[in-house]
Each structure stands twice: as C-alpha cells, then as structure tokens.
XYZ file of C-alpha atoms in Angstrom:
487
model
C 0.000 0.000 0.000
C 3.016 2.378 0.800
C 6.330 2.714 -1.363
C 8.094 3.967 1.548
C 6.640 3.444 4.782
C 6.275 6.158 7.316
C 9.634 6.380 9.916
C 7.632 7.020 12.644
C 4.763 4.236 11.952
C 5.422 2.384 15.284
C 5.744 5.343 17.118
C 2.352 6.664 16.159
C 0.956 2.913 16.615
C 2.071 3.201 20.255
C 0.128 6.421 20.203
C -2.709 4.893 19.149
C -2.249 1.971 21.715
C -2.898 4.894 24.248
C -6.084 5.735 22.689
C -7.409 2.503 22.527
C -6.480 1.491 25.992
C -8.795 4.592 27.051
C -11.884 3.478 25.177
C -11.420 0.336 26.315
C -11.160 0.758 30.126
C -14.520 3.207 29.883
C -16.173 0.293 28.079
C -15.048 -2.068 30.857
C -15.149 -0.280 33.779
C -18.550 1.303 34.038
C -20.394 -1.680 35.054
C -18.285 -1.871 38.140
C -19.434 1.618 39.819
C -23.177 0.963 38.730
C -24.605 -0.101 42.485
C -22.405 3.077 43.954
C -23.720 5.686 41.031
C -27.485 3.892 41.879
C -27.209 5.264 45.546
C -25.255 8.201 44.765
C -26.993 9.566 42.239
C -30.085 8.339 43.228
C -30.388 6.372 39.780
C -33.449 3.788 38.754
C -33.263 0.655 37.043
C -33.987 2.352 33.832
C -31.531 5.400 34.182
C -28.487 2.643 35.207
C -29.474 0.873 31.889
C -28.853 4.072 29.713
C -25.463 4.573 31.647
C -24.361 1.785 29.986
C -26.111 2.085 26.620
C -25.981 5.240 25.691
C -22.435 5.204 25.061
C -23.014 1.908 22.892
C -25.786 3.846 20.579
C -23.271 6.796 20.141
C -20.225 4.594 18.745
C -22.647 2.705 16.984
C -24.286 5.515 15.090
C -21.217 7.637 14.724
C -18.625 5.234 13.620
C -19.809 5.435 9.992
C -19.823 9.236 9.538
C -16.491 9.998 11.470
C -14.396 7.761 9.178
C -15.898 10.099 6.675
C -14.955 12.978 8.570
C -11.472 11.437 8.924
C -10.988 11.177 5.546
C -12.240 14.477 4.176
C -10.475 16.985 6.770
C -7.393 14.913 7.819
C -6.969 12.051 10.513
C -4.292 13.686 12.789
C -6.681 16.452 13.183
C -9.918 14.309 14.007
C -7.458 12.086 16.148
C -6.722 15.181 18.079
C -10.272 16.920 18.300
C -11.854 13.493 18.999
C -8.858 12.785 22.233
C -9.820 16.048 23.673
C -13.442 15.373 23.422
C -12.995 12.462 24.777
C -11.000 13.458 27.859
C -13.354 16.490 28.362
C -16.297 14.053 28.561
C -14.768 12.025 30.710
C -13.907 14.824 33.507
C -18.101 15.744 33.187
C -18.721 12.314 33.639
C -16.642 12.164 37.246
C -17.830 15.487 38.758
C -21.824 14.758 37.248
C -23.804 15.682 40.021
C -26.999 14.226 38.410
C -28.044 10.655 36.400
C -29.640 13.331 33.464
C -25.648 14.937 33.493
C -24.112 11.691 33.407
C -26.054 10.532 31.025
C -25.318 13.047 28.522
C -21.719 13.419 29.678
C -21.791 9.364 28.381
C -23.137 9.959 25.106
C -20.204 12.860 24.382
C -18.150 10.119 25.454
C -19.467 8.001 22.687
C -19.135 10.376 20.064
C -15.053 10.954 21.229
C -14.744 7.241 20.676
C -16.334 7.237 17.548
C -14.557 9.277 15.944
C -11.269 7.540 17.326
C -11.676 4.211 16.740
C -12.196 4.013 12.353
C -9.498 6.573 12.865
C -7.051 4.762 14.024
C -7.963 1.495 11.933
C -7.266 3.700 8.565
C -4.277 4.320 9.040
C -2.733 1.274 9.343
C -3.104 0.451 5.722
C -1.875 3.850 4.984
C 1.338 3.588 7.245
C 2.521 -0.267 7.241
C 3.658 -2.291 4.688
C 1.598 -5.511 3.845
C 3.514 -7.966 5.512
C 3.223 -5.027 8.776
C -0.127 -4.731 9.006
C -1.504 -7.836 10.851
C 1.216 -6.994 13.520
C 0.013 -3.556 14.038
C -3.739 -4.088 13.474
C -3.099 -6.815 16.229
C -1.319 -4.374 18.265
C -4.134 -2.304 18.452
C -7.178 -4.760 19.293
C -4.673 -6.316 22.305
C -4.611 -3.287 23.721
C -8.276 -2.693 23.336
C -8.842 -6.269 25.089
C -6.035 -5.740 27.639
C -8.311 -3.335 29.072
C -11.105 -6.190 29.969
C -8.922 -7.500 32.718
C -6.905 -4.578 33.269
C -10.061 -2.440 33.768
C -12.211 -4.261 35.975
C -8.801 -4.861 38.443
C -8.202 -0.792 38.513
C -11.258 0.119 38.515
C -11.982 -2.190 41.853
C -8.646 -1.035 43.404
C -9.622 3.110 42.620
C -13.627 2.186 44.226
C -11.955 0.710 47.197
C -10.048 3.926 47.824
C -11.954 6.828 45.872
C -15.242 7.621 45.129
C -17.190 6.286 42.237
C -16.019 9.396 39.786
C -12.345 8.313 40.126
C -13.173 5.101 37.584
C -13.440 7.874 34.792
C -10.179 10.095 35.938
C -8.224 7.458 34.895
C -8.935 7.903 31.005
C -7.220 11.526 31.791
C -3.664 10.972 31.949
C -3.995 8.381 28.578
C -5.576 11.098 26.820
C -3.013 13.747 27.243
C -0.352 10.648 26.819
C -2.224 10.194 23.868
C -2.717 14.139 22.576
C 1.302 14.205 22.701
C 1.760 10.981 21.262
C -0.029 11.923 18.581
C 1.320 15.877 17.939
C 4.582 14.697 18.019
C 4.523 11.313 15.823
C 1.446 11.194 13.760
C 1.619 12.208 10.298
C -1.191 14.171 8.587
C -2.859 12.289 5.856
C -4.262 13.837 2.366
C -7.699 15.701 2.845
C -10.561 13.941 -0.183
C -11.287 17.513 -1.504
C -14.493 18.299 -3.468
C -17.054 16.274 -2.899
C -20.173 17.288 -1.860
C -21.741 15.625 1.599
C -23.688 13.491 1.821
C -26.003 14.485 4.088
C -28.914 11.859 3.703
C -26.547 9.067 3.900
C -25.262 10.714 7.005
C -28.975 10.721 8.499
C -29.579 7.293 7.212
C -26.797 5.340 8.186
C -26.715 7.043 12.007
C -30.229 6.108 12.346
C -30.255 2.578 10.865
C -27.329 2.200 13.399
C -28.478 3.545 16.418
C -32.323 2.019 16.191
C -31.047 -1.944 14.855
C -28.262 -0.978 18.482
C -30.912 -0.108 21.039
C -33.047 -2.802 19.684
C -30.768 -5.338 20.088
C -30.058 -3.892 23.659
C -33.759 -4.121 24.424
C -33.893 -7.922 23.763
C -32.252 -8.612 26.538
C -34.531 -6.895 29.010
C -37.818 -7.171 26.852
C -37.060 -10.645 24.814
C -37.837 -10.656 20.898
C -41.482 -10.042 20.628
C -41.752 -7.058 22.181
C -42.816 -4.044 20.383
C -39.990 -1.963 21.784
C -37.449 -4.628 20.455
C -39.096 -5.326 16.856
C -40.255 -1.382 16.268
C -36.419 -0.819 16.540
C -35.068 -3.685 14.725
C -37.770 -3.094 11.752
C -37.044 0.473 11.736
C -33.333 0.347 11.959
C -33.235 -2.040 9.085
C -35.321 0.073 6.710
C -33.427 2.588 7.385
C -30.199 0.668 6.386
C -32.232 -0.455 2.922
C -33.295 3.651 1.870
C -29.485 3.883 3.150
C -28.156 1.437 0.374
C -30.545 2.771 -2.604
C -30.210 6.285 -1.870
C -25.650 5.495 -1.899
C -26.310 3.901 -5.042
C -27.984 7.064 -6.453
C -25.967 9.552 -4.877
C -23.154 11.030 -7.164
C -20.660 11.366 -4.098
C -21.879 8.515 -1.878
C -20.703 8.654 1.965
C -19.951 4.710 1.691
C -18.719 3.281 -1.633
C -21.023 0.229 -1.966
C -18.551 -1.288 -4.669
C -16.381 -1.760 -0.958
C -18.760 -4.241 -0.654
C -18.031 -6.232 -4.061
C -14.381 -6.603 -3.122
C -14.279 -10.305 -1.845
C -11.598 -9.459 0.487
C -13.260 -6.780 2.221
C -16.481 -8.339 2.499
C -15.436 -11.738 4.311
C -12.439 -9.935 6.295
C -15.055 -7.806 7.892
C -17.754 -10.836 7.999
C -14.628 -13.172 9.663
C -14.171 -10.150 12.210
C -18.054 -9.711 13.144
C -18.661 -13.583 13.664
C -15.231 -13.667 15.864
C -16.788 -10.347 17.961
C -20.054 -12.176 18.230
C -18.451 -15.491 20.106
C -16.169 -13.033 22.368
C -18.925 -10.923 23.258
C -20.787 -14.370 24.191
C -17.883 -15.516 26.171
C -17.255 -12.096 28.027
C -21.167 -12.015 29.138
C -21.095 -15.723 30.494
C -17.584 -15.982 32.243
C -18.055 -13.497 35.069
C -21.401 -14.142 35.534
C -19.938 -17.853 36.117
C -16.943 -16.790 37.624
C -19.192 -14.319 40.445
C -21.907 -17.165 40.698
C -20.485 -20.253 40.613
C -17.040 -20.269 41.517
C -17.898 -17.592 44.154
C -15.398 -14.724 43.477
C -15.559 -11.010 43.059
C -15.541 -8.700 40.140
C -11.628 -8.781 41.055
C -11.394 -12.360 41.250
C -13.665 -12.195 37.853
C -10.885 -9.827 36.108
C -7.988 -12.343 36.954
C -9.698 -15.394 35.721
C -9.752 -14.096 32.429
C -5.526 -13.465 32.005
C -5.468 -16.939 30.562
C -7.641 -15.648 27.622
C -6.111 -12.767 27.141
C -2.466 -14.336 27.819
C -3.271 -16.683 25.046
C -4.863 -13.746 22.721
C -1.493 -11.918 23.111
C 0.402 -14.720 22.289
C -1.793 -15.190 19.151
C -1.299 -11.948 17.973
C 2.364 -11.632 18.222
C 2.762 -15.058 16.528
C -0.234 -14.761 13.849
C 1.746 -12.034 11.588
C 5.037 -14.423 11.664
C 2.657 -17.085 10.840
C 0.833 -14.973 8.320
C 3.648 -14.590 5.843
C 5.066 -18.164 6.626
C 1.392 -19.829 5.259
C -0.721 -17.597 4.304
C -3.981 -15.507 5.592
C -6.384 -18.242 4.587
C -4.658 -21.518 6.462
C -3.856 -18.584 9.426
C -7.818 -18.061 9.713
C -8.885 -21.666 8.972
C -5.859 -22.610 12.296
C -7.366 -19.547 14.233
C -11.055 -20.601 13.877
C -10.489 -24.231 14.734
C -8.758 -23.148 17.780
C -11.429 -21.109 18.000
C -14.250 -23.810 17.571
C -12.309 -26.624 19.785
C -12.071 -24.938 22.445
C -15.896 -23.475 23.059
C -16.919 -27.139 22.377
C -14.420 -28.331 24.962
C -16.022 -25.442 26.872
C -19.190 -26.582 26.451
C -18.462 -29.488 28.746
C -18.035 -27.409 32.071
C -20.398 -28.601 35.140
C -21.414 -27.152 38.251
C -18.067 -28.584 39.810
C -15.389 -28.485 36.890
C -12.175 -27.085 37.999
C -9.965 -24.177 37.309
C -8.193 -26.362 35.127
C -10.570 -27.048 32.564
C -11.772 -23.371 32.590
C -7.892 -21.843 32.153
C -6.630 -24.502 29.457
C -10.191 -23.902 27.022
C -9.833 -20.051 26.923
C -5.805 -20.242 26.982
C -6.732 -21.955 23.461
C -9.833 -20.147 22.631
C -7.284 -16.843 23.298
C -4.943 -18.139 21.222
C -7.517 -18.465 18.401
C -8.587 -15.274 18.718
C -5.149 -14.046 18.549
C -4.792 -15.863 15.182
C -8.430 -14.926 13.330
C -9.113 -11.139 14.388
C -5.737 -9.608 12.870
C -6.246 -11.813 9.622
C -9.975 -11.141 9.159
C -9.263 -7.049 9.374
C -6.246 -7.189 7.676
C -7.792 -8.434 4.662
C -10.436 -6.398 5.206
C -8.533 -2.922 5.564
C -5.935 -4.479 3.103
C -8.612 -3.909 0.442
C -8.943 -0.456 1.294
C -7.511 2.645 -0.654
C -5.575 5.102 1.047
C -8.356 7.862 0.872
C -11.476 5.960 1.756
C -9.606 3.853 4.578
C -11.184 5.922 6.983
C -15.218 5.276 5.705
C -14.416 1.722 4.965
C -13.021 1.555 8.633
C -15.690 3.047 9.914
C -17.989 0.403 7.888
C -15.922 -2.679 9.376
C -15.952 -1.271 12.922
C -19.723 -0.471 12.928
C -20.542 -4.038 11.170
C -18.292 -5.625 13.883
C -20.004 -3.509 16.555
C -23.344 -4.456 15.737
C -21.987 -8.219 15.467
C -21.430 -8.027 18.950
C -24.547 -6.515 19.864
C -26.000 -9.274 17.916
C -23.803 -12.250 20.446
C -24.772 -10.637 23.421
C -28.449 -10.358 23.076
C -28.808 -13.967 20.771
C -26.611 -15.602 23.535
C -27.767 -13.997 26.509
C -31.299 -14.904 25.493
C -30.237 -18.622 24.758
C -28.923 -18.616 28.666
C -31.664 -16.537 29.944
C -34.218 -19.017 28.506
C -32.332 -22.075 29.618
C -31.994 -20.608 32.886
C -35.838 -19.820 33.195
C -37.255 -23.122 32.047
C -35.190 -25.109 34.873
C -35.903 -22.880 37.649
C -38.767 -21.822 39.958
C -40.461 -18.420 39.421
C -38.355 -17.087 42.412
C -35.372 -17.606 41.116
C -36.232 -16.628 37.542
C -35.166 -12.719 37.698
C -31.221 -13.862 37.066
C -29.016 -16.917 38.486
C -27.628 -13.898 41.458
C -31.618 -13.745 42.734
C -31.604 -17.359 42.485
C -28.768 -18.016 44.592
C -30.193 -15.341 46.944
C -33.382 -16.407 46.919
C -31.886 -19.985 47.941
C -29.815 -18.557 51.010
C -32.881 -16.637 52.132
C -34.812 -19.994 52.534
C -31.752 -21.919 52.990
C -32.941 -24.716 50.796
C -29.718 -26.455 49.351
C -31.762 -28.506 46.572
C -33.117 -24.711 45.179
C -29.336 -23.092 44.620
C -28.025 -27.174 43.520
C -31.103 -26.102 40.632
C -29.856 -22.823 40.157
C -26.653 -23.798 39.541
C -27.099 -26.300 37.483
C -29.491 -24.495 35.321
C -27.048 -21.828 34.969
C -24.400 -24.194 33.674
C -26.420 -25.813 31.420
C -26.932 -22.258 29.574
C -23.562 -21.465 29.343
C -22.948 -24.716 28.040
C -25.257 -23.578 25.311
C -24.029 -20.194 24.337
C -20.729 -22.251 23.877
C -22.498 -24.735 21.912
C -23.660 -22.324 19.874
C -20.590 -19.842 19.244
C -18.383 -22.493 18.412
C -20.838 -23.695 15.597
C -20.393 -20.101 14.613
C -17.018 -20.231 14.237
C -17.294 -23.877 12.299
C -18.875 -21.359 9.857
C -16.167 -18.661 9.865
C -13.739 -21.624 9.317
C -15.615 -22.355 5.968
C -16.104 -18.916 5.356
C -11.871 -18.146 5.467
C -11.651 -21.627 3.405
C -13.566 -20.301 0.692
C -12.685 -17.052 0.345
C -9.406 -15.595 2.167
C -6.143 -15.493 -0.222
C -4.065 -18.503 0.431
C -0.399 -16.857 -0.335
C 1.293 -14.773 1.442
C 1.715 -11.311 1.073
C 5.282 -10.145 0.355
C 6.244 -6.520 0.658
C-alpha cells in the first residue's frame, strides 16, 4: 500500500495503543461503579441501563460518519479533536452531580470514541507495509482487550479507595499521553477535496445504526417479541435499505457500496463480526460464572480471564510471523479451529469443573482469537484505498459492533431461557436472585437447581458460538487469499 513506509509508523501505533487502551477501560469499567452511582446519584433501574447504553448507541451511530470525517479533513486532526473530546467528557462524567448529566456526559463520550476508533484502523493500511499490518492491526485490538482484565482490576482497586467518579479520571492521563503521542509522531494524511456531503446518507446510516443498536439492547430486558425490540429492529433495518438505494444514487456517496463487491473486504469484515459475536458471548457468560459459581468477586472475575487474554497476546504476536510463513487463509482456517475446539471443549463445564478445565479452554480459545481477528481485518482494511480507509473503517468497525450486539443479546437470550425453564419463578429474575433467593430460605436442593441451570446455559451459548465459528472456518476456506503477502 506504501512505497516507503512512514519512519515514525510504530511510534504513532504506540500512540494509538494509548487511545485505545482509554476506550477500552470506559467500556469495561462502568459496570463496576453501577450499584455506587445507583445510591449516589439516586439512579433507577432504567436510568443505570442508559449509563451503559448510551455510550453503545453513540459509537454505533457515529462510527460510519467519522471515518468520513477522517478522511475528508485529515486524521491527525480528528485524532486530536476526537482525544480532547474524549478526555473532556470524561472529567463531566466524574464530577456529574446528576443521572440526566451523566447521562449526557456518556453519550459525548461516545461520540469521542467514535470518531477515534475508524481513525485509528485507517491508518494502518496507509502507514505499514503488507507484511506489517496484521502486527500492528493486532497491536491495536490487544490493547483494546487488555483493558477487559486490566479495567475491571483498577477500577476495583480506585472504588476501594476513591469515590465512584475516580473510575473515569483514569482515562485523563492516557488522553493527554495520547494528545502528545499523537502531535509529536502522527503524520497528517491527504484531505478527499471536493465532494459534496452526503447528508442523507449521514442521516440514514446514524439512524439505521443507532435504532437496529438499542433494539438489540432491548432484547435482553424485553425478549424478541416485544414491540420496543421489533419497532427498533424493523425500523433500523429500513433505514439501512433507503441507506443502500439512496448510496447507489448519490453522485458522491458517503460509503462506496462497490467496498462491498471486493471479496476481500467483504469476508475480512464478515470473519471479524462472527469472531466479535463469540467473544462478546464468552465475556457475558464468564463473570457471571466466575461471580456465581465459583464464588469470586468482580476482582477475582478480572484475573480469571488473564489466561484468555495471555493466550490472545500470544496469538497476535505469533499470527503475523505465521501470516507470511502460510498464508492468511490456512492462518484463519488454524485460528477458527482453535477457536471452535475450544468453546466445544467449553461446552463441557459442570457445576463442579475445575480451574483447570476453565484456564486450558480459553488459553486456546485466546490463542484463536489471537490468530483470526488480525487476519480477518487485515484483509479487510488491506482492500482499502488510502483515501477511503477511513469510511471503509468506519464500515468494518460499525458491522463488527453491531456483530457483537448481535452475540450478546442472541446468547444472553439462549442462557436466559435455559436458565428460566429449569428454575422456579423465584429464582427466575437472574441466576444472582436465584442463589439469593436460595440462602434466604436456605434450601440447598433450590441453589443445587440454580446452579445447574445456569451451567447448562452457558454450556449452550458455547455450543452455539463455536458452531459459529465452524462457519467462519468455511467462510476463510472459501474465500481468504491462500499466499502470502510479500512486501
């Protein structure tokens, strides 16, 4: 993609690392402060639910139209403008003194974030070579994953000694890291001059993302049939259909729909939404498993997932090495069997497996992860040109985004409704009131069938994802290059 790649390309990666470790310890470390914020701020059921999905609808809807942005007026400046929005949002956030401030200080937070995160995906294309880019792009998602682990563990420590506001403070000193970072090492890249907006596509494609987000959000609170789930859904995905005929019609289009006929692109970003759809399946079940079962805290949570990460990292340093030894396709195909094995090997926990079982399955399923997500977006931000990397970004990240949205309210229904149908109607609300609901009548049979029930609806949602990634295996077979690139 680049003659002569940029000197300071792994300097301005490390920048970027900076960035994404900030978005990704406010995505992880909200849920931690939610039962201080509820007395605090004196916050309802409802208002703690838009704390956490507010943010979601935001990145969802914006990710599209900032890679646009990116691309017409420069990335180092939308880098920059988004960083300090970002750590100005975050200081509102600390110091709200209400739920309504919060919740709006949450949404600017969102719209930071979206602008950083297609951002920073186009310009890897634009900055490493070919043979580069599955290192870097991998660089960049560990660190966004690190913060799963990483965040939950600060975050605890900083509640233990601070008040709940300190859990956003934290994305301070990473910003202006990140702000300097960025002056100093990141190069400006060529402005798309003289075309016109497009400001229907704009409208369209934020509104087809934000309604198909919140509906998918709503299913796990309301289930499918509900009319606040399928208004949504059926809204959100008419939207996306006026979105596609009115780009096709439109002389400067805001997303370049022949992206979409470029084999490469198409099943890198389809590999990288069905891999974001088992992790965000796995990342819903383990704690809840971890805090329920096993009987630990959120802390306790946070450190039984370093095997998974552990492997991940491992994966990602190796799958670039690997990538130009065999190819992308047998990387992928390697990646989602690891993948597959080990959620089906997962599938087999019971209510008194070991910590054995539980580390060596997501060491692997890590591992596979590690391998798949750097091949799947490399070939899908391989395909890109320099001056619509940031829109086709944007496309990849808001397709992978609502992948994930997809996992956790398809899997968390599959383990909600397993759970329901084996328990009584005390113990239905979630497998925490059933264990409570146990202790209060101190009936040992009741939490054995909460338990149980539990497990068998994890075992599910791994049943399921790893069929999911049988089909991503397929789908690399068929379709992902099988030489190596050579720069």
């Amino acid at each position: 993609m680049t003659d002569q790649p940029n000197p300071r390309r792994w300097w301005t990666l490390a920048a970027l690392v900076l960035a994404s470790l900030a978005v990704g310890f406010d995505a992880t470390i909200l849920n931690l402060a939610l039962p201080t914020m509820a007395k605090d701020l004196n916050a309802g059921n409802a208002q703690l639910q838009w704390f956490v999905t507010v943010y979601t609808l935001v990145l969802a809807a914006g990710m599209i139209p900032a890679g646009m942005i990116g691309d017409r007026l420069g990335r180092k400046k939308t880098m920059l403008a988004a960083l300090a929005i970002f750590g100005i949002s975050s200081l509102a956030a600390a110091y709200a003194p209400s739920s309504e401030l919060f919740i709006a200080a949450r949404a600017v937070l969102g719209l930071g974030a979206a602008l950083m995160m297609p951002t920073m995906l186009a310009l890897i294309p634009t900055m490493f070579t070919p043979d580069e880019r599955p290192k870097a792009i991998g660089t960049l998602a560990g660190a966004s994953l690190l913060a799963f682990p990483i965040g939950p563990l600060l975050g605890g420590w900083l509640l233990n000694h601070f008040w709940w506001g300190s859990v956003f403070l934290i994305n301070i000193p990473m910003v202006v890291l990140a702000v300097l970072a960025v002056g100093a090492w990141m190069p400006e890249s060529e402005p798309r001059r003289g075309q016109r907006i497009d400001g229907a596509g704009l409208v369209l494609s934020s509104a087809a993302m934000t309604a198909l987000t919140y509906g998918l959000i709503e299913i796990g609170e309301r289930g499918w049939t509900d009319a606040a789930v399928l208004g949504p859904i059926l809204g959100g995905l008419a939207a996306l259909a006026l979105f596609v005929l009115w780009e096709r019609r439109f002389s400067d289009p805001l997303v370049e729909l022949s992206l979409f006929a470029n084999a490469r692109f198409s099943v890198g970003t389809g590999l990288a939404t069905v891999v974001n759809f088992t992790l965000f399946g796995v990342l819903f079940v383990l704690p809840q498993y971890f805090q329920a079962i096993v009987g630990v805290d959120a802390m306790g949570s946070s450190l039984r997932l370093l095997p998974l990460i552990g492997g991940m990292l491992i994966g990602m340093v190796a799958a670039g090495r690997v990538g130009t030894a065999i190819g992308p396709k047998l990387t992928a195909v390697l990646g989602f069997i690891l993948l597959a094995g080990s959620l089906f090997v997962g599938a087999t926990t019971g209510v008194g497996s070991g910590t054995a079982l539980m580390a060596g399955w997501t060491v692997a399923y890590g591992l596979g992860l590690g391998f798949t997500l750097p091949t799947a977006m490399n070939a899908a931000l391989g395909a890109l040109s320099p001056l619509s990397a940031g829109v086709g970004a944007g496309v990849t990240q808001s397709v992978r985004t609502l992948g994930g949205s997809f996992g956790a309210a398809i899997l968390g229904s599959i383990l909600s409704s397993a759970y329901r149908d084996a328990v009584p109607p005390e113990a239905r609300e979630s497998v925490f009131a059933g264990l409570a609901a146990a202790r209060s009548t101190q009936s040992a049979a009741l939490e054995d069938t909460v338990r149980s029930a539990f497990v068998h609806g994890l075992d599910l949602v791994l049943i399921t994802s790893g069929a999911l990634a049988i089909l991503g295996l397929l789908l690399a077979a068929a379709w992902l290059p099988g030489k190596p690139h050579h720069s």
